[in-house]
mmCIF file of C-alpha atoms in Angstrom:
data_model
loop_
_atom_site.group_PDB
_atom_site.id
_atom_site.type_symbol
_atom_site.label_atom_id
_atom_site.label_comp_id
_atom_site.label_asym_id
_atom_site.label_seq_id
_atom_site.Cartn_x
_atom_site.Cartn_y
_atom_site.Cartn_z
ATOM 1 C CA MET A 1 0.253 0.111 -0.309
ATOM 2 C CA LYS A 2 1.490 3.376 -0.456
ATOM 3 C CA THR A 3 1.871 3.895 3.022
ATOM 4 C CA LYS A 4 3.172 7.311 3.173
ATOM 5 C CA LYS A 5 0.652 8.770 0.477
ATOM 6 C CA MET A 6 -2.529 7.022 2.880
ATOM 7 C CA ILE A 7 -0.750 8.933 6.200
ATOM 8 C CA HIS A 8 -0.607 12.291 4.200
ATOM 9 C CA THR A 9 -4.381 11.905 3.051
ATOM 10 C CA ALA A 10 -5.343 11.244 6.200
ATOM 11 C CA LEU A 11 -3.775 13.944 7.721
ATOM 12 C CA LEU A 12 -5.372 16.224 5.386
ATOM 13 C CA PHE A 13 -8.615 14.660 5.783
ATOM 14 C CA VAL A 14 -8.482 16.143 9.781
ATOM 15 C CA ALA A 15 -6.605 18.820 8.808
ATOM 16 C CA THR A 16 -9.372 20.714 6.142
ATOM 17 C CA GLY A 17 -12.213 19.669 9.022
ATOM 18 C CA ILE A 18 -14.234 16.817 8.185
ATOM 19 C CA LEU A 19 -16.196 17.652 11.123
ATOM 20 C CA ALA A 20 -16.324 19.999 14.270
ATOM 21 C CA CYS A 21 -16.350 18.164 17.665
ATOM 22 C CA SER A 22 -18.063 19.353 20.528
ATOM 23 C CA CYS A 23 -15.740 18.627 23.276
ATOM 24 C CA LYS A 24 -18.519 19.064 26.043
ATOM 25 C CA ASN A 25 -20.932 15.982 24.847
ATOM 26 C CA GLU A 26 -17.912 13.845 22.972
ATOM 27 C CA LYS A 27 -20.037 13.880 20.151
ATOM 28 C CA ALA A 28 -19.426 15.150 16.577
ATOM 29 C CA THR A 29 -21.684 17.981 15.347
ATOM 30 C CA VAL A 30 -21.986 19.165 11.798
ATOM 31 C CA THR A 31 -20.946 22.303 10.672
ATOM 32 C CA LYS A 32 -21.138 24.337 7.456
ATOM 33 C CA ARG A 33 -17.440 23.626 6.444
ATOM 34 C CA PRO A 34 -17.426 21.595 3.260
ATOM 35 C CA VAL A 35 -15.811 17.934 3.888
ATOM 36 C CA THR A 36 -13.402 16.801 1.103
ATOM 37 C CA LEU A 37 -13.619 13.014 0.886
ATOM 38 C CA ARG A 38 -11.599 10.598 -1.625
ATOM 39 C CA LEU A 39 -12.980 7.682 -3.550
ATOM 40 C CA SER A 40 -10.421 5.256 -4.943
ATOM 41 C CA GLU A 41 -11.271 3.491 -8.518
ATOM 42 C CA VAL A 42 -8.762 1.215 -9.698
ATOM 43 C CA HIS A 43 -10.243 1.652 -13.595
ATOM 44 C CA ALA A 44 -9.236 4.502 -16.043
ATOM 45 C CA ARG A 45 -11.468 7.514 -16.139
ATOM 46 C CA GLY A 46 -13.980 6.914 -18.540
ATOM 47 C CA TYR A 47 -14.358 3.564 -17.678
ATOM 48 C CA PRO A 48 -18.506 2.599 -16.279
ATOM 49 C CA THR A 49 -17.582 2.273 -12.682
ATOM 50 C CA ALA A 50 -15.355 5.359 -12.886
ATOM 51 C CA LEU A 51 -18.251 7.262 -14.388
ATOM 52 C CA ALA A 52 -20.635 6.040 -11.827
ATOM 53 C CA ASP A 53 -18.373 7.278 -9.215
ATOM 54 C CA ALA A 54 -18.531 10.586 -10.812
ATOM 55 C CA GLU A 55 -21.864 10.610 -10.965
ATOM 56 C CA PHE A 56 -22.066 9.463 -6.980
ATOM 57 C CA ALA A 57 -19.786 12.566 -6.153
ATOM 58 C CA ARG A 58 -22.168 14.636 -8.148
ATOM 59 C CA LEU A 59 -25.164 13.965 -6.437
ATOM 60 C CA VAL A 60 -23.693 13.707 -2.921
ATOM 61 C CA GLU A 61 -21.988 17.468 -3.164
ATOM 62 C CA GLU A 62 -26.055 18.556 -4.753
ATOM 63 C CA LYS A 63 -27.717 16.856 -2.068
ATOM 64 C CA THR A 64 -25.588 17.635 0.730
ATOM 65 C CA GLU A 65 -25.895 21.636 -0.268
ATOM 66 C CA GLY A 66 -22.138 21.420 -1.083
ATOM 67 C CA ARG A 67 -21.327 20.304 2.659
ATOM 68 C CA ILE A 68 -19.704 17.356 1.426
ATOM 69 C CA LYS A 69 -17.757 16.751 -1.671
ATOM 70 C CA ILE A 70 -16.150 13.823 -3.201
ATOM 71 C CA GLU A 71 -12.773 13.746 -5.046
ATOM 72 C CA VAL A 72 -12.610 10.881 -7.242
ATOM 73 C CA ARG A 73 -9.625 9.271 -8.207
ATOM 74 C CA PRO A 74 -9.372 6.854 -10.921
ATOM 75 C CA GLY A 75 -6.431 4.752 -12.269
ATOM 76 C CA GLY A 76 -5.561 3.352 -8.673
ATOM 77 C CA ALA A 77 -3.949 7.047 -7.950
ATOM 78 C CA LEU A 78 -4.889 6.811 -4.750
ATOM 79 C CA ALA A 79 -4.527 3.059 -3.295
ATOM 80 C CA GLY A 80 -2.788 0.928 -6.402
ATOM 81 C CA ASP A 81 -4.882 -2.418 -6.156
ATOM 82 C CA GLU A 82 -8.778 -3.135 -4.733
ATOM 83 C CA SER A 83 -6.582 -5.096 -1.869
ATOM 84 C CA ASP A 84 -5.083 -2.189 -0.805
ATOM 85 C CA ALA A 85 -7.998 0.292 -0.961
ATOM 86 C CA ILE A 86 -10.196 -1.837 1.138
ATOM 87 C CA GLU A 87 -7.549 -1.682 3.498
ATOM 88 C CA ALA A 88 -6.830 1.907 3.486
ATOM 89 C CA LEU A 89 -10.702 1.733 4.178
ATOM 90 C CA LYS A 90 -10.782 -0.282 7.153
ATOM 91 C CA LEU A 91 -8.069 2.273 8.768
ATOM 92 C CA GLY A 92 -9.964 5.254 8.225
ATOM 93 C CA ASP A 93 -7.057 6.517 5.571
ATOM 94 C CA LEU A 94 -9.881 6.506 2.556
ATOM 95 C CA ALA A 95 -13.821 7.373 2.551
ATOM 96 C CA PHE A 96 -14.790 5.022 -0.905
ATOM 97 C CA THR A 97 -13.853 2.771 -3.195
ATOM 98 C CA ARG A 98 -15.012 0.811 -6.189
ATOM 99 C CA VAL A 99 -14.061 -2.902 -5.586
ATOM 100 C CA SER A 100 -15.359 -6.343 -7.096
ATOM 101 C CA ALA A 101 -17.449 -8.281 -4.833
ATOM 102 C CA SER A 102 -15.094 -10.979 -4.682
ATOM 103 C CA PRO A 103 -12.323 -9.839 -1.903
ATOM 104 C CA VAL A 104 -15.416 -8.505 0.013
ATOM 105 C CA ALA A 105 -16.388 -12.162 0.287
ATOM 106 C CA ALA A 106 -13.188 -12.479 2.947
ATOM 107 C CA PHE A 107 -15.310 -10.278 5.287
ATOM 108 C CA VAL A 108 -19.233 -11.714 4.442
ATOM 109 C CA PRO A 109 -18.522 -15.457 3.786
ATOM 110 C CA LYS A 110 -21.700 -15.904 2.388
ATOM 111 C CA LEU A 111 -21.116 -13.584 -0.428
ATOM 112 C CA ASN A 112 -19.570 -16.488 -1.789
ATOM 113 C CA ALA A 113 -22.981 -17.898 -2.749
ATOM 114 C CA ILE A 114 -23.611 -15.305 -5.238
ATOM 115 C CA LEU A 115 -20.154 -15.926 -6.663
ATOM 116 C CA LEU A 116 -20.429 -19.654 -7.614
ATOM 117 C CA PRO A 117 -19.620 -20.447 -11.292
ATOM 118 C CA TYR A 118 -22.711 -20.898 -13.482
ATOM 119 C CA LEU A 119 -25.558 -19.495 -10.659
ATOM 120 C CA TYR A 120 -26.865 -17.402 -12.909
ATOM 121 C CA ARG A 121 -29.585 -17.338 -15.806
ATOM 122 C CA SER A 122 -28.787 -14.064 -17.049
ATOM 123 C CA SER A 123 -27.878 -10.780 -16.063
ATOM 124 C CA ASP A 124 -31.671 -9.823 -15.267
ATOM 125 C CA HIS A 125 -31.612 -12.634 -13.098
ATOM 126 C CA MET A 126 -28.770 -11.561 -10.956
ATOM 127 C CA TRP A 127 -29.976 -7.898 -10.726
ATOM 128 C CA ASN A 128 -33.208 -9.248 -9.552
ATOM 129 C CA VAL A 129 -30.973 -11.305 -6.759
ATOM 130 C CA LEU A 130 -29.129 -8.431 -5.537
ATOM 131 C CA ASN A 131 -31.994 -5.773 -5.605
ATOM 132 C CA GLY A 132 -33.888 -8.015 -3.713
ATOM 133 C CA GLN A 133 -33.836 -9.138 -0.002
ATOM 134 C CA ILE A 134 -30.512 -11.382 -0.646
ATOM 135 C CA GLY A 135 -28.460 -8.880 -2.244
ATOM 136 C CA GLN A 136 -29.531 -5.741 0.791
ATOM 137 C CA GLY A 137 -29.430 -8.595 3.310
ATOM 138 C CA PHE A 138 -25.194 -8.819 2.185
ATOM 139 C CA LEU A 139 -24.856 -5.082 2.295
ATOM 140 C CA ASP A 140 -26.083 -4.748 5.874
ATOM 141 C CA ASP A 141 -23.955 -7.770 6.789
ATOM 142 C CA LEU A 142 -20.950 -5.996 5.597
ATOM 143 C CA GLU A 143 -21.548 -3.091 7.800
ATOM 144 C CA LYS A 144 -22.342 -5.341 10.869
ATOM 145 C CA SER A 145 -18.943 -7.741 10.125
ATOM 146 C CA GLY A 146 -16.700 -5.661 12.364
ATOM 147 C CA SER A 147 -14.762 -5.355 9.080
ATOM 148 C CA GLY A 148 -14.864 -1.335 9.495
ATOM 149 C CA LEU A 149 -16.571 -1.331 5.681
ATOM 150 C CA VAL A 150 -20.184 -0.256 4.553
ATOM 151 C CA GLY A 151 -21.873 -1.488 1.766
ATOM 152 C CA LEU A 152 -23.748 0.984 -0.356
ATOM 153 C CA CYS A 153 -24.817 -0.698 -3.446
ATOM 154 C CA TYR A 154 -23.910 -2.855 -6.672
ATOM 155 C CA TYR A 155 -22.476 -1.983 -10.013
ATOM 156 C CA ASP A 156 -22.609 -4.149 -13.109
ATOM 157 C CA GLY A 157 -19.293 -6.238 -13.800
ATOM 158 C CA GLY A 158 -20.800 -7.944 -16.706
ATOM 159 C CA ALA A 159 -20.041 -12.126 -17.212
ATOM 160 C CA ARG A 160 -16.606 -13.112 -16.707
ATOM 161 C CA ASN A 161 -14.707 -15.281 -19.193
ATOM 162 C CA PHE A 162 -11.277 -16.879 -19.414
ATOM 163 C CA TYR A 163 -9.143 -15.500 -21.982
ATOM 164 C CA ILE A 164 -5.934 -17.239 -22.628
ATOM 165 C CA ASN A 165 -3.176 -17.361 -25.122
ATOM 166 C CA ARG A 166 -3.969 -20.463 -26.644
ATOM 167 C CA ALA A 167 -7.301 -21.976 -27.782
ATOM 168 C CA VAL A 168 -9.426 -23.390 -25.229
ATOM 169 C CA ASN A 169 -12.446 -25.847 -26.428
ATOM 170 C CA SER A 170 -12.611 -28.397 -24.098
ATOM 171 C CA ILE A 171 -11.874 -28.567 -20.085
ATOM 172 C CA ALA A 172 -8.561 -30.603 -21.478
ATOM 173 C CA ASP A 173 -7.559 -27.644 -22.633
ATOM 174 C CA MET A 174 -7.049 -25.852 -19.515
ATOM 175 C CA GLU A 175 -4.827 -28.499 -18.152
ATOM 176 C CA GLY A 176 -1.724 -26.994 -16.987
ATOM 177 C CA LEU A 177 -2.673 -24.108 -17.625
ATOM 178 C CA LYS A 178 -1.624 -20.651 -15.180
ATOM 179 C CA ILE A 179 -4.516 -18.416 -14.681
ATOM 180 C CA ARG A 180 -4.518 -14.933 -13.064
ATOM 181 C CA VAL A 181 -7.423 -14.604 -10.750
ATOM 182 C CA GLN A 182 -8.814 -12.172 -8.251
ATOM 183 C CA ASN A 183 -7.937 -12.645 -4.269
ATOM 184 C CA ASN A 184 -10.566 -14.810 -3.686
ATOM 185 C CA GLN A 185 -9.636 -18.558 -2.661
ATOM 186 C CA MET A 186 -12.822 -19.968 -4.511
ATOM 187 C CA MET A 187 -11.740 -18.326 -7.780
ATOM 188 C CA VAL A 188 -8.313 -20.164 -7.160
ATOM 189 C CA ASP A 189 -10.665 -23.440 -6.856
ATOM 190 C CA MET A 190 -12.027 -22.968 -9.869
ATOM 191 C CA CYS A 191 -9.424 -22.810 -12.032
ATOM 192 C CA THR A 192 -8.006 -25.984 -9.894
ATOM 193 C CA ALA A 193 -11.296 -27.851 -10.856
ATOM 194 C CA LEU A 194 -10.680 -27.436 -14.411
ATOM 195 C CA GLY A 195 -7.286 -28.429 -14.195
ATOM 196 C CA ALA A 196 -5.394 -25.412 -14.226
ATOM 197 C CA GLU A 197 -3.518 -23.365 -11.576
ATOM 198 C CA GLY A 198 -5.153 -19.949 -10.673
ATOM 199 C CA VAL A 199 -2.668 -17.439 -9.919
ATOM 200 C CA THR A 200 -3.551 -14.375 -7.314
ATOM 201 C CA GLY A 201 -1.630 -11.065 -5.996
ATOM 202 C CA ILE A 202 -1.637 -9.485 -9.749
ATOM 203 C CA GLY A 203 -3.221 -6.593 -9.870
ATOM 204 C CA VAL A 204 -5.915 -5.533 -12.698
ATOM 205 C CA ALA A 205 -3.507 -3.383 -14.628
ATOM 206 C CA ALA A 206 -0.401 -5.859 -14.357
ATOM 207 C CA VAL A 207 -2.006 -8.599 -15.795
ATOM 208 C CA ARG A 208 -0.679 -7.875 -19.258
ATOM 209 C CA ASP A 209 2.607 -7.630 -18.325
ATOM 210 C CA ALA A 210 2.121 -11.200 -16.402
ATOM 211 C CA ILE A 211 0.699 -12.457 -19.246
ATOM 212 C CA GLU A 212 3.582 -11.190 -22.103
ATOM 213 C CA SER A 213 6.084 -12.329 -19.856
ATOM 214 C CA GLY A 214 4.768 -15.734 -19.221
ATOM 215 C CA LYS A 215 3.989 -15.440 -15.594
ATOM 216 C CA VAL A 216 0.499 -16.879 -16.244
ATOM 217 C CA ASP A 217 -0.894 -18.132 -19.627
ATOM 218 C CA GLY A 218 -3.955 -16.127 -19.318
ATOM 219 C CA ALA A 219 -6.508 -13.970 -16.698
ATOM 220 C CA GLU A 220 -10.490 -14.116 -16.732
ATOM 221 C CA ASN A 221 -12.715 -10.978 -16.882
ATOM 222 C CA ASN A 222 -15.555 -9.349 -18.644
ATOM 223 C CA TRP A 223 -15.174 -7.946 -22.168
ATOM 224 C CA PRO A 224 -14.190 -3.921 -20.692
ATOM 225 C CA THR A 225 -11.542 -5.109 -18.851
ATOM 226 C CA TYR A 226 -10.157 -7.455 -21.307
ATOM 227 C CA GLN A 227 -10.064 -4.746 -23.844
ATOM 228 C CA SER A 228 -9.305 -1.531 -21.860
ATOM 229 C CA GLY A 229 -6.594 -3.017 -19.954
ATOM 230 C CA GLY A 230 -4.560 -4.374 -23.695
ATOM 231 C CA ASP A 231 -4.834 -7.752 -22.455
ATOM 232 C CA TYR A 232 -6.768 -8.435 -25.610
ATOM 233 C CA THR A 233 -3.522 -7.598 -27.270
ATOM 234 C CA VAL A 234 -1.466 -10.441 -25.798
ATOM 235 C CA ALA A 235 -4.347 -13.236 -24.592
ATOM 236 C CA PRO A 236 -6.413 -13.315 -28.135
ATOM 237 C CA PHE A 237 -8.245 -16.395 -27.501
ATOM 238 C CA TYR A 238 -11.649 -15.302 -25.457
ATOM 239 C CA ILE A 239 -13.539 -18.126 -24.062
ATOM 240 C CA LEU A 240 -17.288 -17.210 -23.725
ATOM 241 C CA ASP A 241 -18.105 -19.581 -20.715
ATOM 242 C CA GLN A 242 -19.675 -16.621 -18.655
ATOM 243 C CA HIS A 243 -18.340 -18.892 -15.516
ATOM 244 C CA THR A 244 -19.351 -15.755 -12.867
ATOM 245 C CA ARG A 245 -21.242 -12.596 -13.088
ATOM 246 C CA VAL A 246 -19.200 -11.000 -10.018
ATOM 247 C CA PRO A 247 -20.994 -7.603 -9.260
ATOM 248 C CA GLU A 248 -18.800 -4.717 -8.268
ATOM 249 C CA MET A 249 -19.701 -2.952 -5.168
ATOM 250 C CA LEU A 250 -19.284 0.690 -4.151
ATOM 251 C CA ILE A 251 -18.292 0.517 -0.408
ATOM 252 C CA ALA A 252 -17.524 2.646 2.125
ATOM 253 C CA SER A 253 -15.211 3.392 5.267
ATOM 254 C CA LYS A 254 -17.146 2.717 8.673
ATOM 255 C CA ILE A 255 -14.338 5.037 10.558
ATOM 256 C CA VAL A 256 -15.294 8.116 7.791
ATOM 257 C CA MET A 257 -19.075 7.203 8.052
ATOM 258 C CA ASP A 258 -19.413 7.442 11.726
ATOM 259 C CA ARG A 259 -17.732 10.662 11.669
ATOM 260 C CA LEU A 260 -20.533 12.170 9.357
ATOM 261 C CA SER A 261 -24.133 13.122 10.779
ATOM 262 C CA PRO A 262 -26.809 10.206 10.148
ATOM 263 C CA ALA A 263 -28.526 12.597 7.891
ATOM 264 C CA ASP A 264 -25.465 12.504 5.616
ATOM 265 C CA VAL A 265 -24.843 9.171 5.719
ATOM 266 C CA ALA A 266 -28.229 8.473 4.750
ATOM 267 C CA ILE A 267 -28.303 10.815 2.028
ATOM 268 C CA ILE A 268 -24.642 9.137 0.823
ATOM 269 C CA LYS A 269 -26.273 5.711 0.760
ATOM 270 C CA GLN A 270 -28.880 6.937 -1.371
ATOM 271 C CA CYS A 271 -27.270 8.748 -4.102
ATOM 272 C CA ALA A 272 -25.054 5.730 -4.105
ATOM 273 C CA LYS A 273 -28.216 3.287 -4.602
ATOM 274 C CA GLU A 274 -29.353 5.912 -7.310
ATOM 275 C CA THR A 275 -26.593 5.408 -9.706
ATOM 276 C CA GLN A 276 -26.881 1.776 -10.267
ATOM 277 C CA GLU A 277 -28.801 2.057 -13.509
ATOM 278 C CA PHE A 278 -26.852 5.227 -14.602
ATOM 279 C CA GLU A 279 -23.622 2.256 -14.225
ATOM 280 C CA ILE A 280 -25.693 -0.523 -15.391
ATOM 281 C CA LYS A 281 -26.482 1.660 -18.905
ATOM 282 C CA ARG A 282 -23.048 3.046 -19.046
ATOM 283 C CA TRP A 283 -21.754 -0.594 -18.720
ATOM 284 C CA LYS A 284 -24.051 -1.830 -21.389
ATOM 285 C CA GLU A 285 -22.477 0.771 -23.942
ATOM 286 C CA LYS A 286 -18.983 -0.184 -22.868
ATOM 287 C CA GLU A 287 -19.317 -3.619 -23.406
ATOM 288 C CA SER A 288 -20.601 -3.563 -26.873
ATOM 289 C CA GLU A 289 -18.016 -0.884 -27.680
ATOM 290 C CA SER A 290 -15.364 -3.318 -26.398
ATOM 291 C CA GLU A 291 -16.564 -6.051 -27.928
ATOM 292 C CA GLN A 292 -16.417 -4.611 -31.242
ATOM 293 C CA ILE A 293 -12.764 -3.364 -30.572
ATOM 294 C CA VAL A 294 -11.820 -7.095 -30.193
ATOM 295 C CA ARG A 295 -13.559 -8.534 -32.630
ATOM 296 C CA THR A 296 -12.273 -6.031 -35.125
ATOM 297 C CA ASN A 297 -8.844 -6.495 -33.992
ATOM 298 C CA GLY A 298 -9.086 -10.197 -35.066
ATOM 299 C CA ASN A 299 -9.129 -11.836 -31.704
ATOM 300 C CA THR A 300 -10.190 -15.493 -31.599
ATOM 301 C CA ILE A 301 -13.979 -15.723 -29.798
ATOM 302 C CA ILE A 302 -14.758 -19.351 -29.081
ATOM 303 C CA GLU A 303 -18.038 -20.612 -28.058
ATOM 304 C CA LEU A 304 -18.247 -23.711 -26.124
ATOM 305 C CA SER A 305 -20.062 -26.231 -27.336
ATOM 306 C CA PRO A 306 -22.914 -27.800 -25.430
ATOM 307 C CA SER A 307 -21.257 -31.051 -24.180
ATOM 308 C CA ALA A 308 -17.687 -29.064 -23.390
ATOM 309 C CA PHE A 309 -19.908 -26.400 -21.376
ATOM 310 C CA ALA A 310 -21.722 -29.136 -19.392
ATOM 311 C CA GLU A 311 -18.497 -30.406 -18.735
ATOM 312 C CA PHE A 312 -17.216 -27.325 -17.519
ATOM 313 C CA GLN A 313 -19.988 -26.765 -15.227
ATOM 314 C CA GLU A 314 -19.708 -30.467 -14.208
ATOM 315 C CA ALA A 315 -16.554 -30.023 -12.665
ATOM 316 C CA MET A 316 -17.532 -26.858 -10.522
ATOM 317 C CA GLN A 317 -19.678 -29.479 -8.054
ATOM 318 C CA PRO A 318 -16.420 -29.453 -5.545
ATOM 319 C CA LEU A 319 -16.882 -26.113 -5.241
ATOM 320 C CA TYR A 320 -20.666 -26.010 -4.518
ATOM 321 C CA GLN A 321 -20.046 -28.403 -1.905
ATOM 322 C CA LYS A 322 -17.144 -26.796 -0.418
ATOM 323 C CA TYR A 323 -18.647 -23.498 -0.605
ATOM 324 C CA GLY A 324 -22.221 -23.393 -1.207
ATOM 325 C CA SER A 325 -23.291 -26.555 1.450
ATOM 326 C CA GLN A 326 -23.899 -24.043 4.472
ATOM 327 C CA TYR A 327 -25.808 -21.455 2.363
ATOM 328 C CA THR A 328 -28.125 -24.313 0.296
ATOM 329 C CA ASP A 329 -30.817 -22.479 1.547
ATOM 330 C CA ILE A 330 -29.464 -18.804 -0.257
ATOM 331 C CA ILE A 331 -28.379 -20.728 -3.256
ATOM 332 C CA ASN A 332 -31.995 -22.283 -3.709
ATOM 333 C CA GLN A 333 -33.679 -18.845 -3.077
ATOM 334 C CA ILE A 334 -31.438 -17.339 -5.944
ATOM 335 C CA ARG A 335 -32.382 -20.180 -8.181
ATOM 336 C CA ASN A 336 -35.935 -19.610 -7.561
ATOM 337 C CA THR A 337 -35.994 -16.013 -8.342
ATOM 338 C CA ASN A 338 -37.661 -15.077 -11.327
#
């Protein structure tokens, strides 16, 4: 983590006056002095989640009548990768970040239930789950987990697919491949079940170099990340297996939120939820644009045959036993959601 930068951020955060404290009652009281909070985003400016971050900042400033301003710093400028940003939130060195739901599962283990491979029938199915009682329950559980994190809302992250430096048409072709995955043990186990090796510890921005240098043979992600990071130039085979639909999450630091008035926290939470449809629309636009760029580049897009797809699905049964056995009720609720 960029420790020195975070310490500086924390000092600046206090010095600019997030709140004025009333020592008489040892409670924070709101002043009209503007508060500037920072939001870390690993993706570049113009990426769908970065655009949603900016919309979130705009809404918060508007609805707090300028009391709270949010400075969005894309491109990992504040905290490097998502794991660093999460740690910064826990310490109160950072106010907000947008991360994948995958690393958040370390704090709310039952989140792994919604990350299980081949669980959702479609994008609409996933959103019906996330915007219902199940999804809200996970956000509530994160705040109660003692992690120091507050869940605000979900963003679209599309369907994740493997992209490799060679063709993959069957599960046999996955044997021995080294695949970069997120820092989540279930993703590692997914690769193992397919005969590959899941490699963690590689940030999104470093995937292209890792593939080009031979550290890994490929990775797995959605169309926009595959294209925008340049990964498509070094891993020309994109396998449309749609193994997971991992939502993005906008999360906050509980330390920071506890310094704000309940009214302003409520505004922040509401503004976050209002940006969801905004992000979903931008996501669909970017997804279509990225797919067109990749196809125009001449990359090989592989659609698995029904029999090969069935093999990939069947290989995931150990993951459902390991990660889903204690959450069968949630899994069944998800499957029964229209």
